[in-house]
């Protein structure tokens, strides 16, 4: 139980840190509204009229049979076309003390997740402390179909 909680906390913390790589800067006066639907989270801002919302981000999460997060796909709202555009893909795999996290941004030209690719490998000790980690940017291209 403790290991699962610490692993989820660890993964969530890293995911939050990676989110900042592609997050847009927000005006301090903006009010964010969060909507959750099963494995999807939508982030919108409250407009000046106080009644309508403008979508900003949408996140789709994927979990394994034990409830551990294995993937997160982020989308940015495109106001001109009124559609969600893929932003980045985060995939996580864990086995015992080894945790691997792959990150890639959407490449519009190739229509796949292939830009700014990164892989981080973490080794966690039996007492749930971080023993070592390594990050590299030499991943094979991940396509949109590999996770979702």
PDB file of C-alpha atoms in Angstrom, residues 4 10 13 21 43 46 49-50 71 74-75 78 80 85 92 96 98 101 108 121 125 145:
ATOM      1  CA  UNK A   4       1.815   2.120  -4.393  1.00  0.00           C
ATOM      2  CA  UNK A  10       6.520  10.078  -7.366  1.00  0.00           C
ATOM      3  CA  UNK A  13       5.314  14.785  -9.179  1.00  0.00           C
ATOM      4  CA  UNK A  21       7.861  22.301 -20.027  1.00  0.00           C
ATOM      5  CA  UNK A  43      -8.811  23.026 -17.801  1.00  0.00           C
ATOM      6  CA  UNK A  46     -13.531  31.856 -16.678  1.00  0.00           C
ATOM      7  CA  UNK A  49     -18.351  38.069 -18.155  1.00  0.00           C
ATOM      8  CA  UNK A  50     -18.159  35.564 -15.300  1.00  0.00           C
ATOM      9  CA  UNK A  71       0.123   7.461 -19.843  1.00  0.00           C
ATOM     10  CA  UNK A  74      -2.185  16.580 -23.395  1.00  0.00           C
ATOM     11  CA  UNK A  75      -4.066  18.785 -25.871  1.00  0.00           C
ATOM     12  CA  UNK A  78      -7.052  26.053 -30.753  1.00  0.00           C
ATOM     13  CA  UNK A  80      -9.249  29.752 -34.398  1.00  0.00           C
ATOM     14  CA  UNK A  85      -4.561  20.037 -30.920  1.00  0.00           C
ATOM     15  CA  UNK A  92       5.350   5.596 -17.802  1.00  0.00           C
ATOM     16  CA  UNK A  96      10.025  -3.310  -9.228  1.00  0.00           C
ATOM     17  CA  UNK A  98      12.891   0.722 -12.079  1.00  0.00           C
ATOM     18  CA  UNK A 101       9.183   7.928 -18.215  1.00  0.00           C
ATOM     19  CA  UNK A 108       2.569  18.832 -36.675  1.00  0.00           C
ATOM     20  CA  UNK A 121      14.988   6.395 -15.887  1.00  0.00           C
ATOM     21  CA  UNK A 125      15.431   1.793  -3.279  1.00  0.00           C
ATOM     22  CA  UNK A 145      -1.215   5.041 -32.005  1.00  0.00           C
TER      23      UNK A 145
END
